[in-house]
mmCIF file of C-alpha atoms in Angstrom:
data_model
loop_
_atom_site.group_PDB
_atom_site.id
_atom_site.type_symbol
_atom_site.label_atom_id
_atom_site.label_comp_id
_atom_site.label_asym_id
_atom_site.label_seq_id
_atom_site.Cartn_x
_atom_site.Cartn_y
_atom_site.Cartn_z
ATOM 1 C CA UNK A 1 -8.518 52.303 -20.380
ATOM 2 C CA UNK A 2 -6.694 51.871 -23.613
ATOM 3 C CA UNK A 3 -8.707 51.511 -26.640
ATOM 4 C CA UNK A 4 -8.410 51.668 -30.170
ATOM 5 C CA UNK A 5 -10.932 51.895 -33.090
ATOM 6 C CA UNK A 6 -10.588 50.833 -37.125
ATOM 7 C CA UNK A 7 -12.990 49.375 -39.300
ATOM 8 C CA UNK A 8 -12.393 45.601 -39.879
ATOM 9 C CA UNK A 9 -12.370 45.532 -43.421
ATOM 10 C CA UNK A 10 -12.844 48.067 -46.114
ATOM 11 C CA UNK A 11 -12.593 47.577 -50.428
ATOM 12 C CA UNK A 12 -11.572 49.799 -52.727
ATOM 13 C CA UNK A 13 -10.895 49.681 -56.400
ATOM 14 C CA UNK A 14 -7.481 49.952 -58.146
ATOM 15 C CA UNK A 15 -6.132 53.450 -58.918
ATOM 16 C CA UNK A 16 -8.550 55.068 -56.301
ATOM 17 C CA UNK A 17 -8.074 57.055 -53.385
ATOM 18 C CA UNK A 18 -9.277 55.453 -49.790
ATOM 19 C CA UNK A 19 -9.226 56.645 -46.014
ATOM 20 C CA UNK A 20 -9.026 54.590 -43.308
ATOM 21 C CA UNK A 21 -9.966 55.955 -40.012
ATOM 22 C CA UNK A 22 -8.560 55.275 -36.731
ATOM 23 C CA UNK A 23 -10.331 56.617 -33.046
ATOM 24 C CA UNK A 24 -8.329 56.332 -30.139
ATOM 25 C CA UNK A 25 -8.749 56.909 -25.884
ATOM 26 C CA UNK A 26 -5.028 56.156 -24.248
ATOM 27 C CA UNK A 27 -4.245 57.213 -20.738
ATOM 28 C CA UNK A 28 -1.347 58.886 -22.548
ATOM 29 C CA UNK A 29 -0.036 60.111 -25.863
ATOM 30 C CA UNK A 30 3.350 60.124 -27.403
ATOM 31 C CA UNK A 31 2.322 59.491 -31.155
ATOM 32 C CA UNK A 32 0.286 57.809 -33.111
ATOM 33 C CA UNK A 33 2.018 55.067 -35.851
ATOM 34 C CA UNK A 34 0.715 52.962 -38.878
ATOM 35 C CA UNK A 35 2.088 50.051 -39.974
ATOM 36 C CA UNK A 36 1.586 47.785 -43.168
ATOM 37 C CA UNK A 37 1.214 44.377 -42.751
ATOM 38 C CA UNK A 38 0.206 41.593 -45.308
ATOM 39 C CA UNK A 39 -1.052 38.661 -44.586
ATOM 40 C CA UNK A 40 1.409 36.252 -42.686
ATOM 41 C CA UNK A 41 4.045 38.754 -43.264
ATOM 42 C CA UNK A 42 5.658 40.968 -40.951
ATOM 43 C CA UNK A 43 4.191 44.193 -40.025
ATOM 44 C CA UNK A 44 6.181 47.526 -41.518
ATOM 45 C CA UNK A 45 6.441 51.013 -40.882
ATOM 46 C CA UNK A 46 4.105 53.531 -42.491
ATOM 47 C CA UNK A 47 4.179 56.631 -40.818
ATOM 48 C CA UNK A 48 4.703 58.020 -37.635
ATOM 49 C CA UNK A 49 2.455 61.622 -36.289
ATOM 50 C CA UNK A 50 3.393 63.335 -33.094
ATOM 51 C CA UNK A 51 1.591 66.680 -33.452
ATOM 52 C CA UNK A 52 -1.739 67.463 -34.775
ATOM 53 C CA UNK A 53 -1.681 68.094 -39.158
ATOM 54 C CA UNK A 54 -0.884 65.883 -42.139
ATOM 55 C CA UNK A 55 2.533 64.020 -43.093
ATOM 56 C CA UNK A 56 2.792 62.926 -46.596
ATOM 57 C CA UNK A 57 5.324 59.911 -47.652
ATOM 58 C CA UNK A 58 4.324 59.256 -51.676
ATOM 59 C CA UNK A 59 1.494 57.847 -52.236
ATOM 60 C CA UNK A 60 0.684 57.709 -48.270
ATOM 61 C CA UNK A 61 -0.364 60.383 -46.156
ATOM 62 C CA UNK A 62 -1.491 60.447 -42.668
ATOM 63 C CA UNK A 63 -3.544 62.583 -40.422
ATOM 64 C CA UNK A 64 -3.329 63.089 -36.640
ATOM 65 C CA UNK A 65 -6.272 65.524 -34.587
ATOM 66 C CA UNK A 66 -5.135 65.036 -30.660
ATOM 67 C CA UNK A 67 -8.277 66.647 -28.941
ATOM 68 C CA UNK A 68 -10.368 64.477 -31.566
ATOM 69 C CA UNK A 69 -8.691 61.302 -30.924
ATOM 70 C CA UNK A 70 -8.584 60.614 -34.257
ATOM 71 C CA UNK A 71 -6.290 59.643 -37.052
ATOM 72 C CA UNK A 72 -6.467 58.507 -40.979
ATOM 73 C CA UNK A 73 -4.399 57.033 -43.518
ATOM 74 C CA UNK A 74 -4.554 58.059 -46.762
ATOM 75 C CA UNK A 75 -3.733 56.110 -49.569
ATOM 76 C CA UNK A 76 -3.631 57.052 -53.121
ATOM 77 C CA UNK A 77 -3.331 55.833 -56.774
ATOM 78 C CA UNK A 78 -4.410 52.305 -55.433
ATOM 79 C CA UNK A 79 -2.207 49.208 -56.507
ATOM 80 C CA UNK A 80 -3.320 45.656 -56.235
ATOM 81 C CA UNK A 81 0.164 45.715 -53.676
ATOM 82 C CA UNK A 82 -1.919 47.390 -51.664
ATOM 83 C CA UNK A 83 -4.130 44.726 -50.174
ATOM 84 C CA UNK A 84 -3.132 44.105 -47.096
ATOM 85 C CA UNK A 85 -3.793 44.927 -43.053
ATOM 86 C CA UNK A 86 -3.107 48.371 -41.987
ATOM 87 C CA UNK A 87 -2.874 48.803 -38.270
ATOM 88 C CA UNK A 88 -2.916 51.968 -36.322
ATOM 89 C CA UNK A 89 -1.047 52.215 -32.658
ATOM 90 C CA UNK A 90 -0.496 54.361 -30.262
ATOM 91 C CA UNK A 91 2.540 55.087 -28.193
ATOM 92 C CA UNK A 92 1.520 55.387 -24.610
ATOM 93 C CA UNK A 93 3.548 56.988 -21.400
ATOM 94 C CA UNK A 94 4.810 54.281 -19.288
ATOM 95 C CA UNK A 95 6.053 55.391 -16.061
ATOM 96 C CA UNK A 96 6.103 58.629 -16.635
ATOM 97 C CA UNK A 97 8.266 57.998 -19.372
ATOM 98 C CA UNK A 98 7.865 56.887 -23.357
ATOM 99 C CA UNK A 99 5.856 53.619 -23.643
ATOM 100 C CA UNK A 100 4.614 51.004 -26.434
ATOM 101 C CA UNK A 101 2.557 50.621 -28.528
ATOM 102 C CA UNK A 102 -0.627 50.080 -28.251
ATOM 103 C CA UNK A 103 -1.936 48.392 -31.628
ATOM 104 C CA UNK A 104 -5.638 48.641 -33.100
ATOM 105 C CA UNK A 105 -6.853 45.340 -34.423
ATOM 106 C CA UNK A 106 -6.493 46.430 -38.020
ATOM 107 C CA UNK A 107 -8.732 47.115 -41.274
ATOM 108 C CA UNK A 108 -8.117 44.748 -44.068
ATOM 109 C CA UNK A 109 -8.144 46.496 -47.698
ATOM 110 C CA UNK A 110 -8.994 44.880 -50.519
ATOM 111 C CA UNK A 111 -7.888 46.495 -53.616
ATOM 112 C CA UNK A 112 -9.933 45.574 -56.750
ATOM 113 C CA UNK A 113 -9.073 45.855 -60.744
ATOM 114 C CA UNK B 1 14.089 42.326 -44.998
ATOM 115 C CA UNK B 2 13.897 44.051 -42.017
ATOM 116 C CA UNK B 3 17.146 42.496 -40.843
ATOM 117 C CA UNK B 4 15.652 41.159 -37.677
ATOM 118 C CA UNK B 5 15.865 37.297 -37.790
ATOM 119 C CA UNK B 6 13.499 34.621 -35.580
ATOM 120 C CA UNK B 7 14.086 31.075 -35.079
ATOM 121 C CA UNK B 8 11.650 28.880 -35.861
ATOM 122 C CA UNK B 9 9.671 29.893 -38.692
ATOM 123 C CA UNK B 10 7.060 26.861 -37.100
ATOM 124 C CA UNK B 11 6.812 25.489 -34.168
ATOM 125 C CA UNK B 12 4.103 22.856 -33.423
ATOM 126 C CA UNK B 13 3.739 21.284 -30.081
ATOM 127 C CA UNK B 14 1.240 19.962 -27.528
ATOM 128 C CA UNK B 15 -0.392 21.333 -24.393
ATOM 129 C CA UNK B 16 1.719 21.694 -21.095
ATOM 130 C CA UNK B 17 4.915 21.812 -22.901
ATOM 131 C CA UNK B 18 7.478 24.681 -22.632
ATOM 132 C CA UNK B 19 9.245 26.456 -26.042
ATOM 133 C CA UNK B 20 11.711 28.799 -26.576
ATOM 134 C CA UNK B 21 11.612 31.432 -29.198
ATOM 135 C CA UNK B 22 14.767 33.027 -30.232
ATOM 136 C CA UNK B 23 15.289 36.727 -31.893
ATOM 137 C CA UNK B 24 18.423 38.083 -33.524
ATOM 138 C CA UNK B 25 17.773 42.277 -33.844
ATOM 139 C CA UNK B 26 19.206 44.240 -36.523
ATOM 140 C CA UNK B 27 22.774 44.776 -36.333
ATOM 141 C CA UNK B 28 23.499 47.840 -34.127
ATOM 142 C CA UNK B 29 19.945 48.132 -32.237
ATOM 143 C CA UNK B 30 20.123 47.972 -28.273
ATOM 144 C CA UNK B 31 16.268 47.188 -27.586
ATOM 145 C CA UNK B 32 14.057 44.138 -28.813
ATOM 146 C CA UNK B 33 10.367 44.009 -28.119
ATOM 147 C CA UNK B 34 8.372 40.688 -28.381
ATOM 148 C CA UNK B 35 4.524 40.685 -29.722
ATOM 149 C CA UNK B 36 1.650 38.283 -29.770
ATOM 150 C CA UNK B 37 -0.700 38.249 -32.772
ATOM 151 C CA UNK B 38 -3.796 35.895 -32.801
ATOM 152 C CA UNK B 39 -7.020 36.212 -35.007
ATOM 153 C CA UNK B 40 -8.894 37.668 -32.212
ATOM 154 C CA UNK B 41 -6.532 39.973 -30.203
ATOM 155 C CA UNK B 42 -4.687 41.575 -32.771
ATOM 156 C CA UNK B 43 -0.868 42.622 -32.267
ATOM 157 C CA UNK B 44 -0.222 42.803 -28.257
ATOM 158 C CA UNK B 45 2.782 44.229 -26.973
ATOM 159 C CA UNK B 46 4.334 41.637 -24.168
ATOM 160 C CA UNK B 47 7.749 42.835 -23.375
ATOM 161 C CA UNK B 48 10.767 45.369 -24.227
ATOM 162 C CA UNK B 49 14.338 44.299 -23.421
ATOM 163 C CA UNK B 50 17.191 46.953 -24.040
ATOM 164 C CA UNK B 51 20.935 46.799 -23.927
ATOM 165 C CA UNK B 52 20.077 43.210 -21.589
ATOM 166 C CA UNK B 53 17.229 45.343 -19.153
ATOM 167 C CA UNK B 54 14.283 44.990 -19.039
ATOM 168 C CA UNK B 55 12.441 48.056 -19.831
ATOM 169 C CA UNK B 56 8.534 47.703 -19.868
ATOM 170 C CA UNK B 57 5.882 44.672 -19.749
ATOM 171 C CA UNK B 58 2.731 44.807 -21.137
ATOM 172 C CA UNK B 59 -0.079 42.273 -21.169
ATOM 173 C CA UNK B 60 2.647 39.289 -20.953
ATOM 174 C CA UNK B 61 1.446 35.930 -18.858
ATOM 175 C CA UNK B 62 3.263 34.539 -15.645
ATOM 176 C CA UNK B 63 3.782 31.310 -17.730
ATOM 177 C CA UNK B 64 5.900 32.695 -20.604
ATOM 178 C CA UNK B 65 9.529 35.214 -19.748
ATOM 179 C CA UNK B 66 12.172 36.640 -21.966
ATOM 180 C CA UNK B 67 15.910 37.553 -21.554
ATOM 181 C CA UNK B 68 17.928 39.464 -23.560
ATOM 182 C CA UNK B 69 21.561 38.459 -23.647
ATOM 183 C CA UNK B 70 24.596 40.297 -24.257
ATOM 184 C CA UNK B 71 25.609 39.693 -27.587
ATOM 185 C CA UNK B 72 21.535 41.290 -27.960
ATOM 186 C CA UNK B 73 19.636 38.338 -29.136
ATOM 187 C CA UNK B 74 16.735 37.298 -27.143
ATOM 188 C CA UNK B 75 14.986 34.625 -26.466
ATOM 189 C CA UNK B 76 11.172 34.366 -25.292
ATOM 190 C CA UNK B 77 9.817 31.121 -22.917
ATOM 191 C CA UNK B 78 6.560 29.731 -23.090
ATOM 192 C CA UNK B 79 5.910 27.521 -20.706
ATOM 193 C CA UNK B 80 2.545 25.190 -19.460
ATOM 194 C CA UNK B 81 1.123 26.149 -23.141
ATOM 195 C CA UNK B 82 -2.268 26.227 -23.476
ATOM 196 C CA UNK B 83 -4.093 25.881 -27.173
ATOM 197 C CA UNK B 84 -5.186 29.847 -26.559
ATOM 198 C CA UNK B 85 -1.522 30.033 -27.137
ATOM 199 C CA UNK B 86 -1.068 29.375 -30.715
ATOM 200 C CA UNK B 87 -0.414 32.759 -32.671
ATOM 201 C CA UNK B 88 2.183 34.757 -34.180
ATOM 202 C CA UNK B 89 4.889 36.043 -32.222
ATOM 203 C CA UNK B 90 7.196 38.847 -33.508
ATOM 204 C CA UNK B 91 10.085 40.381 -32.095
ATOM 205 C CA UNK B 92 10.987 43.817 -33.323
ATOM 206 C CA UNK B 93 14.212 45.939 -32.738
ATOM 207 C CA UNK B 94 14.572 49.643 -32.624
ATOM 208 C CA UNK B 95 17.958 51.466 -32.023
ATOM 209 C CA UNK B 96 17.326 53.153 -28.954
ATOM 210 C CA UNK B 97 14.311 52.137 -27.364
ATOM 211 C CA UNK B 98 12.726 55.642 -27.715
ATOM 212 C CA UNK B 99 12.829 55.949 -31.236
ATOM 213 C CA UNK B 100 9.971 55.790 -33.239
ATOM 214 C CA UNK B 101 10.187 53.174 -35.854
ATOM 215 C CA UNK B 102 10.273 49.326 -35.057
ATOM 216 C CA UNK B 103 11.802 46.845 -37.304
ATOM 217 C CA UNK B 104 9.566 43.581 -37.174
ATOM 218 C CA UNK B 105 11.021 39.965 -37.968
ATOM 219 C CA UNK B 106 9.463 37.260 -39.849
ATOM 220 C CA UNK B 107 7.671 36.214 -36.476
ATOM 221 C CA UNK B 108 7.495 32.587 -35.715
ATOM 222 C CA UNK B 109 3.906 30.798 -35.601
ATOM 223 C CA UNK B 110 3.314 28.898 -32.676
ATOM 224 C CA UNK B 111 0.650 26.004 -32.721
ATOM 225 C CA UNK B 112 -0.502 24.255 -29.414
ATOM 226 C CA UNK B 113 -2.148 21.080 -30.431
#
């Protein structure tokens, strides 16, 4: 089955440094994504991790172990901007070819002064 | 702005009617994929239209279809709504289909009174 794992909801405080975790089992794998999405707004692209290491974008960085199963986004120098939901997905083989993705049900961040 | 448009913003409307969603992708992308976001489920992939084909389903009822015409835009139909309904829907564009980032529009809420 397809299943993806974040926590719910996590707080951090301005100007910090916080890791959000994401576990994942997917019948196939063809990259793991995160995406930025405040509330009642549109989701929008983070960072994108085919093979196994870090990728740093700014103040973002994100972490992909394939025989784990397991990702994190890494977010530094906190801004109150920052509140919002980050969701991690998967891109799954469809047909033997490139699939969707499959989204995780988020983890809210609050960022506090 | 992502540059994806949807039409409506709202939409409120009562059980057992039908509604069509409409999608305008950025200018120069070939594929459009439509989403469903409620409280519960998170972001589900339904369906992926590219170049006016469609490409892959996912977890998309009997009751609701797309198209995807050829000047690109697409339109999603709900039909027999229930109240379980109501959520977000977003369409998102890419240019290829197999590329990795997604461009998401404003979505359009959907409540099924």
């Amino acid at each position: 089955g397809q299943n993806i794992d974040q926590p719910t909801e996590m707080t951090a405080t301005e100007g910090a440094i916080v890791q959000i975790n994401c576990t994942y089992q997917t019948s196939g794998f063809n990259g793991l994504f995160w995406y930025q999405q405040h509330a009642g707004e549109a989701p929008t692209f983070l960072s994108y991790n085919v093979l196994d290491g870090l990728e740093e974008k700014g103040r973002f960085s994100s972490f992909l172990s394939r025989s784990k199963g397991y990702s994190y986004l890494l977010l530094k120098e906190l801004q109150m901007k920052d509140s919002a939901s980050y969701l991690c997905a998967v891109r799954d083989w469809y047909g033997g070819s490139q699939g969707n993705l499959i989204f995780g049900k988020g983890t809210k961040l609050s960022v506090k002064p | 702005d992502s540059g994806v448009t949807q039409t409506p913003k709202h939409l409120i409307t009562a059980t057992g009617q039908r509604v069509t969603l409409r999608c305008s992708p950025r200018s120069g992308d070939l594929s459009v994929y439509w989403y469903q976001q409620s409280l519960d489920q998170g972001l589900q992939f339904l369906i992926q239209y590219y170049n006016g084909e469609e490409r892959a389903k996912g977890n998309i009822l009997e009751r609701f279809s797309a198209q995807q015409f050829p000047d690109l835009h697409s339109e999603l139909n709900l039909s027999s709504l229930e109240l379980g309904d109501s959520a977000l829907y977003f369409c998102a564009s890419s240019a290829t289909g197999t590329d990795y980032e997604q461009y998401f529009g404003p979505g359009t809420r959907l409540t099924v009174t």
